Amino acid sequence: MDRIVISGGHTLRGEVRISGAKNAALPILASTLLGRGECVITNVPGVKDVLTMSQLLVLLGATITTEGDRVAIRADQLRSTAAPYEMVKTMRASVLVLGPLVARWGEATVSLPGGCAIGTRPVDLHLNGLVKLGAEVSVEHGYIRAKAQRLRGARIHLDIPTVTGTENLLMAACLADGTTVIENAAKEPEVLDLAHFLVKRGAKIAGAGTDLITVEGVSVLRGADHEVIPDRIEAGTYLVAGAITGGDVYVNACRPGHLEAVIVKLRGTGADVIEGKESIRLKAARRPRAVDVRTFAHPGFPTDMQAQMVALLSLAEGTSVVVETVFESRFIHIPELQRMGAEVRIDGNHAVVSGVAKLTGAPVMASDLRASAGLILAGLAAEGETEVSRVYHLDRGYERIEDKLRGLGAVIRRVKGSTGGAGAGQTP
Ligand code: UD1
């Protein structure tokens, strides 16, 4: 397992370019199963999860050509409608093929994702929605089996605005007979980006990006080109990298409007944040101030930025309360941060962060994608050397993170090697 070694205490300055959003690219790639014709997707990030999704689509029978950030993909014929355990266990988002498979190919067998480091994470809402759309759904031997001659439109109310659940049902509804209404839908920008792509392919969708999505089913989708939106979580991570090192970073090729909740909190810590059309500049405060943060579905503060924010607040003047409302056990990075000197008390889904004047470098272990990012950020600010093991989690979602951080002045290197446990992570 590779490790990342950081020599902390260097102020980050300069410009960093943001890659395409992993969480938009994954459903968009999965949705190519819904129709015929070539789809050319650009601004696709070169991260492990995208590779896993591509491998899954090839296994199902799609043909894919990748050149840099451009992926040309065709799913005119399939050879299988089964997503095996080996794939789904490395990436929960593999479940995104369920809706397209059953809608276009009449059947799907998809391994049931298990628990993961950040909580139980069921997919019951995906399955209930498909049943509403007329699919026969069963779970046998660890696999979801769904079947339908043709799905039919329905009114679906989601108890929780699940992101991948909304995406799965949105994709399935595109080919259903009649009208589908998804109530309490997820409003994340990635859902909207998927809808934009589907509309280019001939789908009839209204209301994406709001909590009420209406889909008029059509019989076929065609090929289309699409550029994936920038990754708001990657952008937020580099903003925090600037803030935590007392730096001045210019985050380029991003959408400031997708990051409002993060920007508000960063300003709350005293940072000067200047929004451009497609860029954000952050000039850090001398020492961050404490702020309270509560994660929430979009447009609330993203749970995928919580670990990074806790790292920043661990160095703030004063005490911050961070409440995690989206996932049940998403504080696993905190014991690792405590090893670096952070003073954090966890009480249920509340983390009470008493800011300290300095962190000290230590060997730490990443437990999920965003937790890894939080530990890297803490390492950038800590005194001495921090070694983050199990960085395969990081590689799932951050494109060339060491290069990008080095470009900003960080002293960071990857060590190829064997420290850290084996096994794959199942996290956002
Ligand atoms: C997506 C993102 C992930 C992000 C998360 C929340 C992708 C590939 N991943 O994950 O990065 O952290 O949104 O913004 O886009 N739930 C149920 N039943 C279900 C589905 C979800 O109870 O059927 C619960 C989950 O356990 C969780 C909450 O709903 O507590 C939100 O999860 P959800 O929005 O589904 O997360 P993902 O789509 O898996």
PDB file of N, CA, C and O in Angstrom, residues 141-193:
ATOM      1  N   HIS A 141     -29.071 -14.116  -1.714  1.00  0.00           N
ATOM      2  CA  HIS A 141     -27.644 -14.452  -1.692  1.00  0.00           C
ATOM      3  C   HIS A 141     -26.755 -13.213  -1.825  1.00  0.00           C
ATOM      4  O   HIS A 141     -25.735 -13.241  -2.500  1.00  0.00           O
ATOM      5  N   GLY A 142     -27.180 -12.125  -1.206  1.00  0.00           N
ATOM      6  CA  GLY A 142     -26.352 -10.912  -1.226  1.00  0.00           C
ATOM      7  C   GLY A 142     -26.494 -10.097  -2.506  1.00  0.00           C
ATOM      8  O   GLY A 142     -25.768  -9.129  -2.714  1.00  0.00           O
ATOM      9  N   TYR A 143     -27.412 -10.499  -3.367  1.00  0.00           N
ATOM     10  CA  TYR A 143     -27.598  -9.768  -4.631  1.00  0.00           C
ATOM     11  C   TYR A 143     -29.001  -9.183  -4.721  1.00  0.00           C
ATOM     12  O   TYR A 143     -29.974  -9.818  -4.305  1.00  0.00           O
ATOM     13  N   ILE A 144     -29.084  -7.985  -5.298  1.00  0.00           N
ATOM     14  CA  ILE A 144     -30.383  -7.403  -5.630  1.00  0.00           C
ATOM     15  C   ILE A 144     -30.746  -7.934  -7.013  1.00  0.00           C
ATOM     16  O   ILE A 144     -29.932  -7.844  -7.946  1.00  0.00           O
ATOM     17  N   ARG A 145     -31.949  -8.486  -7.119  1.00  0.00           N
ATOM     18  CA  ARG A 145     -32.415  -8.899  -8.460  1.00  0.00           C
ATOM     19  C   ARG A 145     -33.651  -8.078  -8.783  1.00  0.00           C
ATOM     20  O   ARG A 145     -34.612  -8.064  -8.021  1.00  0.00           O
ATOM     21  N   ALA A 146     -33.600  -7.386  -9.911  1.00  0.00           N
ATOM     22  CA  ALA A 146     -34.738  -6.554 -10.320  1.00  0.00           C
ATOM     23  C   ALA A 146     -35.130  -6.919 -11.743  1.00  0.00           C
ATOM     24  O   ALA A 146     -34.270  -7.170 -12.591  1.00  0.00           O
ATOM     25  N   LYS A 147     -36.438  -6.962 -11.972  1.00  0.00           N
ATOM     26  CA  LYS A 147     -36.948  -7.364 -13.288  1.00  0.00           C
ATOM     27  C   LYS A 147     -38.142  -6.513 -13.644  1.00  0.00           C
ATOM     28  O   LYS A 147     -38.937  -6.162 -12.772  1.00  0.00           O
ATOM     29  N   ALA A 148     -38.310  -6.226 -14.921  1.00  0.00           N
ATOM     30  CA  ALA A 148     -39.521  -5.524 -15.380  1.00  0.00           C
ATOM     31  C   ALA A 148     -39.570  -5.607 -16.893  1.00  0.00           C
ATOM     32  O   ALA A 148     -38.556  -5.367 -17.550  1.00  0.00           O
ATOM     33  N   GLN A 149     -40.710  -5.954 -17.425  1.00  0.00           N
ATOM     34  CA  GLN A 149     -40.882  -5.916 -18.890  1.00  0.00           C
ATOM     35  C   GLN A 149     -40.636  -4.490 -19.352  1.00  0.00           C
ATOM     36  O   GLN A 149     -39.770  -4.228 -20.145  1.00  0.00           O
ATOM     37  N   ARG A 150     -41.465  -3.586 -18.845  1.00  0.00           N
ATOM     38  CA  ARG A 150     -41.199  -2.155 -19.013  1.00  0.00           C
ATOM     39  C   ARG A 150     -41.650  -1.440 -17.742  1.00  0.00           C
ATOM     40  O   ARG A 150     -42.736  -1.725 -17.230  1.00  0.00           O
ATOM     41  N   LEU A 151     -40.804  -0.564 -17.254  1.00  0.00           N
ATOM     42  CA  LEU A 151     -41.182   0.183 -16.052  1.00  0.00           C
ATOM     43  C   LEU A 151     -42.330   1.124 -16.400  1.00  0.00           C
ATOM     44  O   LEU A 151     -42.480   1.529 -17.554  1.00  0.00           O
ATOM     45  N   ARG A 152     -43.148   1.452 -15.390  1.00  0.00           N
ATOM     46  CA  ARG A 152     -44.220   2.429 -15.635  1.00  0.00           C
ATOM     47  C   ARG A 152     -44.079   3.586 -14.637  1.00  0.00           C
ATOM     48  O   ARG A 152     -43.685   3.377 -13.479  1.00  0.00           O
ATOM     49  N   GLY A 153     -44.393   4.763 -15.133  1.00  0.00           N
ATOM     50  CA  GLY A 153     -44.235   5.969 -14.329  1.00  0.00           C
ATOM     51  C   GLY A 153     -45.014   5.896 -13.021  1.00  0.00           C
ATOM     52  O   GLY A 153     -46.039   5.224 -12.936  1.00  0.00           O
ATOM     53  N   ALA A 154     -44.518   6.560 -11.999  1.00  0.00           N
ATOM     54  CA  ALA A 154     -45.175   6.510 -10.686  1.00  0.00           C
ATOM     55  C   ALA A 154     -44.792   7.750  -9.887  1.00  0.00           C
ATOM     56  O   ALA A 154     -43.871   8.482 -10.253  1.00  0.00           O
ATOM     57  N   ARG A 155     -45.496   7.935  -8.777  1.00  0.00           N
ATOM     58  CA  ARG A 155     -45.161   9.008  -7.843  1.00  0.00           C
ATOM     59  C   ARG A 155     -44.309   8.375  -6.742  1.00  0.00           C
ATOM     60  O   ARG A 155     -44.736   7.426  -6.092  1.00  0.00           O
ATOM     61  N   ILE A 156     -43.097   8.885  -6.571  1.00  0.00           N
ATOM     62  CA  ILE A 156     -42.182   8.291  -5.579  1.00  0.00           C
ATOM     63  C   ILE A 156     -41.820   9.366  -4.565  1.00  0.00           C
ATOM     64  O   ILE A 156     -41.326  10.434  -4.948  1.00  0.00           O
ATOM     65  N   HIS A 157     -42.047   9.068  -3.306  1.00  0.00           N
ATOM     66  CA  HIS A 157     -41.637  10.018  -2.266  1.00  0.00           C
ATOM     67  C   HIS A 157     -40.429   9.422  -1.545  1.00  0.00           C
ATOM     68  O   HIS A 157     -40.518   8.326  -0.985  1.00  0.00           O
ATOM     69  N   LEU A 158     -39.326  10.130  -1.559  1.00  0.00           N
ATOM     70  CA  LEU A 158     -38.128   9.630  -0.866  1.00  0.00           C
ATOM     71  C   LEU A 158     -38.152  10.102   0.593  1.00  0.00           C
ATOM     72  O   LEU A 158     -38.313  11.297   0.843  1.00  0.00           O
ATOM     73  N   ASP A 159     -38.003   9.178   1.527  1.00  0.00           N
ATOM     74  CA  ASP A 159     -37.989   9.580   2.946  1.00  0.00           C
ATOM     75  C   ASP A 159     -36.796  10.478   3.241  1.00  0.00           C
ATOM     76  O   ASP A 159     -36.860  11.381   4.080  1.00  0.00           O
ATOM     77  N   ILE A 160     -35.681  10.159   2.585  1.00  0.00           N
ATOM     78  CA  ILE A 160     -34.452  10.948   2.744  1.00  0.00           C
ATOM     79  C   ILE A 160     -34.034  11.338   1.317  1.00  0.00           C
ATOM     80  O   ILE A 160     -34.152  10.510   0.406  1.00  0.00           O
ATOM     81  N   PRO A 161     -33.552  12.568   1.118  1.00  0.00           N
ATOM     82  CA  PRO A 161     -33.162  12.943  -0.260  1.00  0.00           C
ATOM     83  C   PRO A 161     -31.837  12.292  -0.666  1.00  0.00           C
ATOM     84  O   PRO A 161     -30.811  12.955  -0.796  1.00  0.00           O
ATOM     85  N   THR A 162     -31.871  10.981  -0.833  1.00  0.00           N
ATOM     86  CA  THR A 162     -30.654  10.233  -1.176  1.00  0.00           C
ATOM     87  C   THR A 162     -30.140  10.641  -2.559  1.00  0.00           C
ATOM     88  O   THR A 162     -30.931  10.733  -3.510  1.00  0.00           O
ATOM     89  N   VAL A 163     -28.833  10.842  -2.643  1.00  0.00           N
ATOM     90  CA  VAL A 163     -28.244  11.344  -3.898  1.00  0.00           C
ATOM     91  C   VAL A 163     -28.229  10.240  -4.964  1.00  0.00           C
ATOM     92  O   VAL A 163     -28.846  10.376  -6.026  1.00  0.00           O
ATOM     93  N   THR A 164     -27.554   9.136  -4.675  1.00  0.00           N
ATOM     94  CA  THR A 164     -27.491   8.075  -5.704  1.00  0.00           C
ATOM     95  C   THR A 164     -28.866   7.425  -5.890  1.00  0.00           C
ATOM     96  O   THR A 164     -29.171   6.955  -6.985  1.00  0.00           O
ATOM     97  N   GLY A 165     -29.696   7.447  -4.839  1.00  0.00           N
ATOM     98  CA  GLY A 165     -31.058   6.918  -4.982  1.00  0.00           C
ATOM     99  C   GLY A 165     -31.853   7.761  -5.974  1.00  0.00           C
ATOM    100  O   GLY A 165     -32.519   7.244  -6.874  1.00  0.00           O
ATOM    101  N   THR A 166     -31.776   9.083  -5.833  1.00  0.00           N
ATOM    102  CA  THR A 166     -32.458   9.978  -6.778  1.00  0.00           C
ATOM    103  C   THR A 166     -31.946   9.716  -8.194  1.00  0.00           C
ATOM    104  O   THR A 166     -32.713   9.633  -9.156  1.00  0.00           O
ATOM    105  N   GLU A 167     -30.609   9.565  -8.307  1.00  0.00           N
ATOM    106  CA  GLU A 167     -30.020   9.370  -9.643  1.00  0.00           C
ATOM    107  C   GLU A 167     -30.482   8.055 -10.268  1.00  0.00           C
ATOM    108  O   GLU A 167     -30.823   7.998 -11.450  1.00  0.00           O
ATOM    109  N   ASN A 168     -30.495   6.990  -9.455  1.00  0.00           N
ATOM    110  CA  ASN A 168     -30.930   5.684  -9.961  1.00  0.00           C
ATOM    111  C   ASN A 168     -32.368   5.752 -10.477  1.00  0.00           C
ATOM    112  O   ASN A 168     -32.684   5.263 -11.560  1.00  0.00           O
ATOM    113  N   LEU A 169     -33.232   6.406  -9.703  1.00  0.00           N
ATOM    114  CA  LEU A 169     -34.655   6.453 -10.069  1.00  0.00           C
ATOM    115  C   LEU A 169     -34.889   7.413 -11.239  1.00  0.00           C
ATOM    116  O   LEU A 169     -35.712   7.152 -12.114  1.00  0.00           O
ATOM    117  N   LEU A 170     -34.123   8.501 -11.257  1.00  0.00           N
ATOM    118  CA  LEU A 170     -34.215   9.443 -12.375  1.00  0.00           C
ATOM    119  C   LEU A 170     -33.849   8.724 -13.682  1.00  0.00           C
ATOM    120  O   LEU A 170     -34.547   8.833 -14.697  1.00  0.00           O
ATOM    121  N   MET A 171     -32.766   7.968 -13.645  1.00  0.00           N
ATOM    122  CA  MET A 171     -32.329   7.255 -14.861  1.00  0.00           C
ATOM    123  C   MET A 171     -33.382   6.237 -15.274  1.00  0.00           C
ATOM    124  O   MET A 171     -33.738   6.133 -16.449  1.00  0.00           O
ATOM    125  N   ALA A 172     -33.878   5.478 -14.301  1.00  0.00           N
ATOM    126  CA  ALA A 172     -34.863   4.433 -14.612  1.00  0.00           C
ATOM    127  C   ALA A 172     -36.127   5.062 -15.205  1.00  0.00           C
ATOM    128  O   ALA A 172     -36.689   4.562 -16.188  1.00  0.00           O
ATOM    129  N   ALA A 173     -36.555   6.192 -14.639  1.00  0.00           N
ATOM    130  CA  ALA A 173     -37.811   6.820 -15.065  1.00  0.00           C
ATOM    131  C   ALA A 173     -37.747   7.324 -16.503  1.00  0.00           C
ATOM    132  O   ALA A 173     -38.779   7.455 -17.165  1.00  0.00           O
ATOM    133  N   CYS A 174     -36.525   7.599 -16.994  1.00  0.00           N
ATOM    134  CA  CYS A 174     -36.391   8.128 -18.362  1.00  0.00           C
ATOM    135  C   CYS A 174     -36.997   7.190 -19.394  1.00  0.00           C
ATOM    136  O   CYS A 174     -37.491   7.638 -20.420  1.00  0.00           O
ATOM    137  N   LEU A 175     -36.931   5.884 -19.137  1.00  0.00           N
ATOM    138  CA  LEU A 175     -37.449   4.920 -20.120  1.00  0.00           C
ATOM    139  C   LEU A 175     -38.757   4.273 -19.653  1.00  0.00           C
ATOM    140  O   LEU A 175     -39.218   3.304 -20.260  1.00  0.00           O
ATOM    141  N   ALA A 176     -39.342   4.797 -18.572  1.00  0.00           N
ATOM    142  CA  ALA A 176     -40.596   4.197 -18.092  1.00  0.00           C
ATOM    143  C   ALA A 176     -41.761   4.679 -18.949  1.00  0.00           C
ATOM    144  O   ALA A 176     -41.676   5.718 -19.613  1.00  0.00           O
ATOM    145  N   ASP A 177     -42.823   3.926 -18.897  1.00  0.00           N
ATOM    146  CA  ASP A 177     -44.020   4.280 -19.652  1.00  0.00           C
ATOM    147  C   ASP A 177     -44.823   5.286 -18.817  1.00  0.00           C
ATOM    148  O   ASP A 177     -45.298   4.946 -17.729  1.00  0.00           O
ATOM    149  N   GLY A 178     -44.926   6.517 -19.273  1.00  0.00           N
ATOM    150  CA  GLY A 178     -45.712   7.513 -18.527  1.00  0.00           C
ATOM    151  C   GLY A 178     -44.851   8.432 -17.676  1.00  0.00           C
ATOM    152  O   GLY A 178     -43.627   8.506 -17.836  1.00  0.00           O
ATOM    153  N   THR A 179     -45.522   9.096 -16.736  1.00  0.00           N
ATOM    154  CA  THR A 179     -44.879  10.172 -15.973  1.00  0.00           C
ATOM    155  C   THR A 179     -44.447   9.693 -14.584  1.00  0.00           C
ATOM    156  O   THR A 179     -45.216   9.045 -13.880  1.00  0.00           O
ATOM    157  N   THR A 180     -43.232  10.050 -14.216  1.00  0.00           N
ATOM    158  CA  THR A 180     -42.746   9.763 -12.858  1.00  0.00           C
ATOM    159  C   THR A 180     -42.511  11.080 -12.143  1.00  0.00           C
ATOM    160  O   THR A 180     -41.966  12.021 -12.728  1.00  0.00           O
ATOM    161  N   VAL A 181     -42.910  11.125 -10.882  1.00  0.00           N
ATOM    162  CA  VAL A 181     -42.628  12.302 -10.062  1.00  0.00           C
ATOM    163  C   VAL A 181     -41.796  11.823  -8.872  1.00  0.00           C
ATOM    164  O   VAL A 181     -42.201  10.888  -8.164  1.00  0.00           O
ATOM    165  N   ILE A 182     -40.636  12.431  -8.689  1.00  0.00           N
ATOM    166  CA  ILE A 182     -39.800  12.086  -7.518  1.00  0.00           C
ATOM    167  C   ILE A 182     -39.891  13.248  -6.537  1.00  0.00           C
ATOM    168  O   ILE A 182     -39.445  14.366  -6.839  1.00  0.00           O
ATOM    169  N   GLU A 183     -40.484  12.967  -5.383  1.00  0.00           N
ATOM    170  CA  GLU A 183     -40.647  14.006  -4.348  1.00  0.00           C
ATOM    171  C   GLU A 183     -39.528  13.870  -3.325  1.00  0.00           C
ATOM    172  O   GLU A 183     -39.096  12.760  -3.026  1.00  0.00           O
ATOM    173  N   ASN A 184     -39.132  14.989  -2.761  1.00  0.00           N
ATOM    174  CA  ASN A 184     -38.015  15.045  -1.818  1.00  0.00           C
ATOM    175  C   ASN A 184     -36.742  14.503  -2.472  1.00  0.00           C
ATOM    176  O   ASN A 184     -35.957  13.779  -1.855  1.00  0.00           O
ATOM    177  N   ALA A 185     -36.576  14.874  -3.731  1.00  0.00           N
ATOM    178  CA  ALA A 185     -35.390  14.445  -4.485  1.00  0.00           C
ATOM    179  C   ALA A 185     -34.152  15.179  -3.976  1.00  0.00           C
ATOM    180  O   ALA A 185     -34.249  16.279  -3.427  1.00  0.00           O
ATOM    181  N   ALA A 186     -32.988  14.571  -4.186  1.00  0.00           N
ATOM    182  CA  ALA A 186     -31.721  15.241  -3.846  1.00  0.00           C
ATOM    183  C   ALA A 186     -31.513  16.411  -4.812  1.00  0.00           C
ATOM    184  O   ALA A 186     -31.848  16.316  -5.990  1.00  0.00           O
ATOM    185  N   LYS A 187     -30.957  17.517  -4.266  1.00  0.00           N
ATOM    186  CA  LYS A 187     -30.797  18.736  -5.062  1.00  0.00           C
ATOM    187  C   LYS A 187     -29.323  18.996  -5.393  1.00  0.00           C
ATOM    188  O   LYS A 187     -28.961  20.085  -5.840  1.00  0.00           O
ATOM    189  N   GLU A 188     -28.479  18.004  -5.162  1.00  0.00           N
ATOM    190  CA  GLU A 188     -27.044  18.181  -5.378  1.00  0.00           C
ATOM    191  C   GLU A 188     -26.763  18.562  -6.840  1.00  0.00           C
ATOM    192  O   GLU A 188     -27.453  18.080  -7.754  1.00  0.00           O
ATOM    193  N   PRO A 189     -25.750  19.397  -7.076  1.00  0.00           N
ATOM    194  CA  PRO A 189     -25.406  19.797  -8.450  1.00  0.00           C
ATOM    195  C   PRO A 189     -25.111  18.591  -9.353  1.00  0.00           C
ATOM    196  O   PRO A 189     -25.305  18.653 -10.561  1.00  0.00           O
ATOM    197  N   GLU A 190     -24.662  17.494  -8.745  1.00  0.00           N
ATOM    198  CA  GLU A 190     -24.330  16.310  -9.544  1.00  0.00           C
ATOM    199  C   GLU A 190     -25.601  15.663 -10.112  1.00  0.00           C
ATOM    200  O   GLU A 190     -25.575  15.078 -11.191  1.00  0.00           O
ATOM    201  N   VAL A 191     -26.714  15.768  -9.386  1.00  0.00           N
ATOM    202  CA  VAL A 191     -27.996  15.252  -9.885  1.00  0.00           C
ATOM    203  C   VAL A 191     -28.416  16.085 -11.098  1.00  0.00           C
ATOM    204  O   VAL A 191     -28.852  15.568 -12.125  1.00  0.00           O
ATOM    205  N   LEU A 192     -28.241  17.391 -10.978  1.00  0.00           N
ATOM    206  CA  LEU A 192     -28.607  18.302 -12.072  1.00  0.00           C
ATOM    207  C   LEU A 192     -27.734  18.031 -13.300  1.00  0.00           C
ATOM    208  O   LEU A 192     -28.214  18.028 -14.441  1.00  0.00           O
ATOM    209  N   ASP A 193     -26.449  17.784 -13.061  1.00  0.00           N
ATOM    210  CA  ASP A 193     -25.549  17.523 -14.190  1.00  0.00           C
ATOM    211  C   ASP A 193     -25.968  16.246 -14.926  1.00  0.00           C
ATOM    212  O   ASP A 193     -25.987  16.201 -16.155  1.00  0.00           O
TER     213      ASP A 193
END
